[in-house]
Tab-separated table of C-alpha atoms in Angstrom:
chain	number	residue	atom	x	y	z
A	1	MET	CA	155.276	59.365	90.272
A	2	PRO	CA	155.122	60.601	93.857
A	3	VAL	CA	154.680	57.966	96.513
A	4	THR	CA	152.082	58.545	99.208
A	5	LYS	CA	153.998	58.714	102.467
A	6	LYS	CA	152.679	57.899	105.901
A	7	LYS	CA	154.132	60.052	108.640
A	8	ALA	CA	156.143	58.213	111.272
A	9	GLY	CA	154.157	57.593	114.438
A	10	SER	CA	150.847	58.304	112.725
A	11	SER	CA	148.151	55.697	113.361
A	12	LYS	CA	145.869	57.034	110.629
A	13	GLN	CA	146.768	58.326	107.222
A	14	LYS	CA	145.322	61.772	106.620
A	15	THR	CA	142.891	62.270	103.763
A	16	ALA	CA	142.549	65.326	101.542
A	17	VAL	CA	140.074	66.524	98.963
A	18	VAL	CA	142.106	68.179	96.209
A	19	LEU	CA	140.328	70.699	93.979
A	20	PHE	CA	141.631	69.478	90.661
A	21	SER	CA	141.223	71.023	87.223
A	22	GLY	CA	144.050	69.197	85.492
A	23	GLY	CA	146.056	72.413	85.128
A	24	LEU	CA	149.623	73.139	86.185
A	25	ASP	CA	148.743	74.596	89.593
A	26	SER	CA	146.206	72.005	90.713
A	27	THR	CA	148.381	69.143	89.448
A	28	THR	CA	151.330	70.489	91.401
A	29	CYS	CA	149.032	70.635	94.451
A	30	LEU	CA	147.980	67.023	93.937
A	31	TYR	CA	151.575	65.836	93.687
A	32	TRP	CA	152.483	67.991	96.695
A	33	ALA	CA	149.680	66.439	98.763
A	34	LEU	CA	150.735	62.904	97.846
A	35	ASP	CA	154.321	63.759	98.709
A	36	LYS	CA	153.152	65.031	102.103
A	37	GLY	CA	151.507	61.698	102.829
A	38	TYR	CA	147.857	62.477	102.174
A	39	LYS	CA	145.471	59.952	100.718
A	40	CYS	CA	143.945	62.113	98.023
A	41	HIS	CA	140.465	62.332	96.573
A	42	ALA	CA	140.462	64.623	93.524
A	43	LEU	CA	137.424	66.787	92.780
A	44	ASN	CA	136.859	68.221	89.298
A	45	ILE	CA	134.050	70.756	88.967
A	46	LYS	CA	132.581	71.736	85.612
A	47	TYR	CA	130.635	74.979	85.546
A	48	GLY	CA	129.898	75.407	81.845
A	49	GLN	CA	133.358	76.163	80.443
A	50	LYS	CA	133.646	76.547	76.682
A	51	HIS	CA	135.664	73.338	76.466
A	52	SER	CA	136.288	70.121	78.383
A	53	ARG	CA	139.954	69.744	77.494
A	54	GLU	CA	141.177	70.253	81.059
A	55	ALA	CA	138.834	67.513	82.302
A	56	LEU	CA	140.593	65.055	79.979
A	57	SER	CA	143.892	65.983	81.608
A	58	ALA	CA	142.393	65.551	85.081
A	59	ARG	CA	141.194	62.052	84.236
A	60	ALA	CA	144.491	61.015	82.677
A	61	ILE	CA	146.581	62.295	85.585
A	62	CYS	CA	144.375	60.657	88.210
A	63	LYS	CA	144.516	57.386	86.286
A	64	LYS	CA	148.307	57.618	86.169
A	65	LEU	CA	148.465	58.204	89.918
A	66	GLY	CA	145.722	55.799	90.931
A	67	VAL	CA	143.869	58.661	92.640
A	68	GLU	CA	140.084	58.565	92.970
A	69	LEU	CA	138.431	61.314	90.941
A	70	THR	CA	134.944	62.736	91.392
A	71	GLU	CA	133.571	64.880	88.572
A	72	ILE	CA	130.480	67.036	89.008
A	73	LYS	CA	128.621	69.578	86.898
A	74	LEU	CA	127.133	72.783	88.259
A	75	ASN	CA	124.333	74.534	86.405
A	76	LEU	CA	124.874	78.235	87.033
A	77	PRO	CA	123.034	79.862	84.103
A	78	TRP	CA	123.939	83.420	85.089
A	79	LEU	CA	127.605	82.751	84.302
A	80	ALA	CA	126.915	82.951	80.565
A	81	ALA	CA	126.554	86.710	80.908
A	82	ALA	CA	129.181	87.139	83.608
A	83	THR	CA	132.414	85.554	82.345
A	84	SER	CA	134.127	85.010	79.009
A	85	LEU	CA	135.110	81.499	80.125
A	86	VAL	CA	131.469	80.448	79.828
A	87	GLY	CA	129.566	82.955	77.710
A	88	LYS	CA	129.850	84.088	74.103
A	89	ALA	CA	132.260	86.926	74.852
A	90	ALA	CA	135.736	86.423	73.400
A	91	ILE	CA	138.549	85.410	75.728
A	92	PRO	CA	140.939	88.398	75.770
A	93	ASP	CA	144.418	88.493	74.266
A	94	GLU	CA	146.324	91.058	76.322
A	95	SER	CA	149.979	91.726	77.038
A	96	LEU	CA	151.639	90.372	80.164
A	97	GLU	CA	152.108	93.940	81.366
A	98	VAL	CA	148.364	94.540	81.222
A	99	ILE	CA	147.542	91.139	82.720
A	100	LYS	CA	149.824	91.569	85.720
A	101	ASN	CA	149.562	95.291	86.383
A	102	THR	CA	145.972	96.265	85.704
A	103	LYS	CA	143.746	96.817	88.717
A	104	ARG	CA	140.566	95.880	86.919
A	105	ILE	CA	139.088	92.408	87.175
A	106	PRO	CA	139.312	90.695	83.750
A	107	SER	CA	136.436	89.157	81.833
A	108	THR	CA	137.817	85.674	82.555
A	109	TYR	CA	136.914	86.064	86.230
A	110	VAL	CA	134.156	83.622	87.198
A	111	PRO	CA	132.047	85.272	89.951
A	112	ALA	CA	132.747	83.679	93.346
A	113	ARG	CA	134.029	80.503	91.674
A	114	ASN	CA	136.507	79.630	94.392
A	115	LEU	CA	133.919	80.275	97.093
A	116	VAL	CA	131.600	77.801	95.382
A	117	PHE	CA	134.440	75.324	94.825
A	118	VAL	CA	135.544	75.363	98.466
A	119	ALA	CA	131.936	74.944	99.619
A	120	VAL	CA	131.503	71.883	97.389
A	121	ALA	CA	134.865	70.498	98.502
A	122	ALA	CA	133.871	71.041	102.149
A	123	SER	CA	130.706	69.018	101.589
A	124	LEU	CA	132.714	66.159	100.105
A	125	ALA	CA	135.379	66.411	102.799
A	126	ASP	CA	132.793	66.336	105.582
A	127	SER	CA	131.071	63.363	103.953
A	128	ILE	CA	134.235	61.237	103.770
A	129	ASN	CA	135.746	62.536	107.035
A	130	ALA	CA	138.674	64.133	105.227
A	131	ASP	CA	141.247	66.148	107.128
A	132	ALA	CA	141.951	68.821	104.537
A	133	ILE	CA	140.867	70.632	101.408
A	134	ILE	CA	143.808	71.445	99.148
A	135	ALA	CA	143.478	74.146	96.505
A	136	GLY	CA	145.868	75.849	94.123
A	137	PRO	CA	145.142	79.594	94.071
A	138	ASN	CA	148.063	81.901	93.455
A	139	ALA	CA	148.209	85.509	94.647
A	140	ILE	CA	151.509	86.468	92.995
A	141	ASP	CA	151.319	85.768	89.252
A	142	TYR	CA	147.610	85.827	88.512
A	143	SER	CA	145.062	87.826	86.522
A	144	GLY	CA	143.639	89.894	89.356
A	145	TYR	CA	140.918	87.572	90.595
A	146	PRO	CA	139.737	88.620	94.077
A	147	ASP	CA	139.218	84.989	95.138
A	148	CYS	CA	142.904	84.123	94.673
A	149	ARG	CA	144.120	86.215	97.634
A	150	PRO	CA	144.942	85.291	101.248
A	151	GLU	CA	142.254	87.758	102.392
A	152	PHE	CA	139.691	85.484	100.780
A	153	TYR	CA	140.941	82.146	102.073
A	154	GLU	CA	141.690	83.078	105.678
A	155	PRO	CA	138.030	83.502	106.766
A	156	LEU	CA	137.009	80.289	104.996
A	157	ALA	CA	138.836	78.152	107.538
A	158	LYS	CA	136.519	79.399	110.285
A	159	ALA	CA	133.449	79.019	108.068
A	160	VAL	CA	134.322	75.413	107.238
A	161	LYS	CA	134.899	74.621	110.903
A	162	GLU	CA	131.611	76.182	112.014
A	163	GLY	CA	129.577	74.811	109.134
A	164	THR	CA	130.603	71.150	109.026
A	165	ARG	CA	129.799	68.147	111.174
A	166	LYS	CA	133.464	67.341	111.696
A	167	GLY	CA	134.313	70.894	112.706
A	168	SER	CA	131.379	71.300	115.049
A	169	GLN	CA	132.313	68.076	116.820
A	170	GLY	CA	135.826	69.194	117.658
A	171	GLY	CA	137.608	68.016	114.535
A	172	SER	CA	138.986	70.098	111.725
A	173	ILE	CA	139.042	70.274	107.952
A	174	LYS	CA	142.017	72.438	107.080
A	175	ILE	CA	142.095	74.582	103.954
A	176	ILE	CA	145.606	74.272	102.555
A	177	THR	CA	146.837	76.521	99.728
A	178	PRO	CA	150.474	75.523	99.146
A	179	LEU	CA	150.954	77.749	96.086
A	180	LEU	CA	149.280	80.893	97.380
A	181	LYS	CA	152.452	82.953	97.824
A	182	LEU	CA	154.574	81.382	95.079
A	183	SER	CA	155.374	82.912	91.711
A	184	LYS	CA	154.690	80.919	88.546
A	185	ALA	CA	158.418	80.277	88.267
A	186	GLN	CA	158.465	78.864	91.792
A	187	ILE	CA	155.444	76.707	91.003
A	188	ALA	CA	157.160	75.349	87.906
A	189	LYS	CA	160.283	74.558	89.941
A	190	LEU	CA	158.217	72.836	92.619
A	191	GLY	CA	156.414	70.825	89.959
A	192	LYS	CA	159.736	69.774	88.469
A	193	LYS	CA	160.978	68.675	91.889
A	194	LEU	CA	157.822	66.620	92.427
A	195	ASN	CA	158.039	65.064	88.928
A	196	VAL	CA	154.796	66.611	87.737
A	197	PRO	CA	154.119	65.482	84.138
A	198	PHE	CA	153.857	68.977	82.643
A	199	SER	CA	152.857	67.641	79.225
A	200	MET	CA	149.739	66.058	80.712
A	201	THR	CA	148.466	69.287	82.264
A	202	TRP	CA	146.232	71.853	80.565
A	203	SER	CA	146.115	75.534	81.536
A	204	CYS	CA	144.737	77.198	78.387
A	205	TYR	CA	141.361	78.924	78.617
A	206	ARG	CA	140.559	77.795	75.075
A	207	GLY	CA	140.005	74.236	73.936
A	208	GLY	CA	141.692	72.554	71.005
A	209	LYS	CA	144.574	70.189	70.523
A	210	LYS	CA	147.262	72.686	71.542
A	211	PRO	CA	147.313	75.650	73.958
A	212	CYS	CA	146.494	78.944	72.231
A	213	GLY	CA	149.445	80.840	73.685
A	214	LYS	CA	147.359	84.014	73.745
A	215	CYS	CA	145.111	83.866	76.815
A	216	ASP	CA	146.066	84.981	80.330
A	217	ALA	CA	146.689	81.434	81.517
A	218	CYS	CA	148.968	80.556	78.607
A	219	LYS	CA	151.018	83.737	78.903
A	220	LEU	CA	151.483	83.493	82.672
A	221	ARG	CA	152.438	79.828	82.377
A	222	ALA	CA	154.972	80.507	79.597
A	223	GLU	CA	156.538	83.367	81.553
A	224	GLY	CA	156.795	81.172	84.651
A	225	PHE	CA	158.629	78.379	82.873
A	226	LYS	CA	160.938	80.864	81.177
A	227	ALA	CA	161.789	82.560	84.461
A	228	ALA	CA	162.398	79.152	86.054
A	229	GLY	CA	164.738	78.137	83.257
A	230	LEU	CA	162.606	75.075	82.547
A	231	LYS	CA	161.117	73.613	79.400
A	232	ASP	CA	157.359	73.201	79.400
A	233	GLU	CA	157.049	69.779	77.803
């Protein structure tokens, strides 16, 4: 378990809101934040996914770490017709070559999800006077989501500063994306270094007792661990 570190010479421990799904990437971010000395407040957002399996992982990991977890539900009825993660449409089973090289946006894309998530996290961060929002998007090995790119996150820093009490009064709420330019293999290696309990995380887009091994998330995760020379256990 990572130990929350307090930086030498710092009179106040910094606080971070960590967007936390319970998956590999967000769990690595949580462990990274604790290792960097942040007091973390995890935020799990449900938006109508077909299953709640990842929420169980989020709860278990936060309990293990002694990290406060806030869970909220968003009612966005239009998502049922807009993404296969929520609606009746089947979650695709495509090859890694198609997943990584196609220029189309896949059906698993949730419209503006990360924009909504950061806005909610900013509200929480401003309410508790947090110093940072930490999120786990990845622009290298991903399914082509437009809200997982640096071009999306860079303008948000200014928006959060201009649109929050803390920012408008001369403070700052940083948006930190430690995994943004890492490959899945690099994320797996970082997680291993930080002692992330891989077996407790859940990345699969489908529910059930075991990952399906067929969805985008499962295939990208498996490839990452293989490339890193690590066992996903």
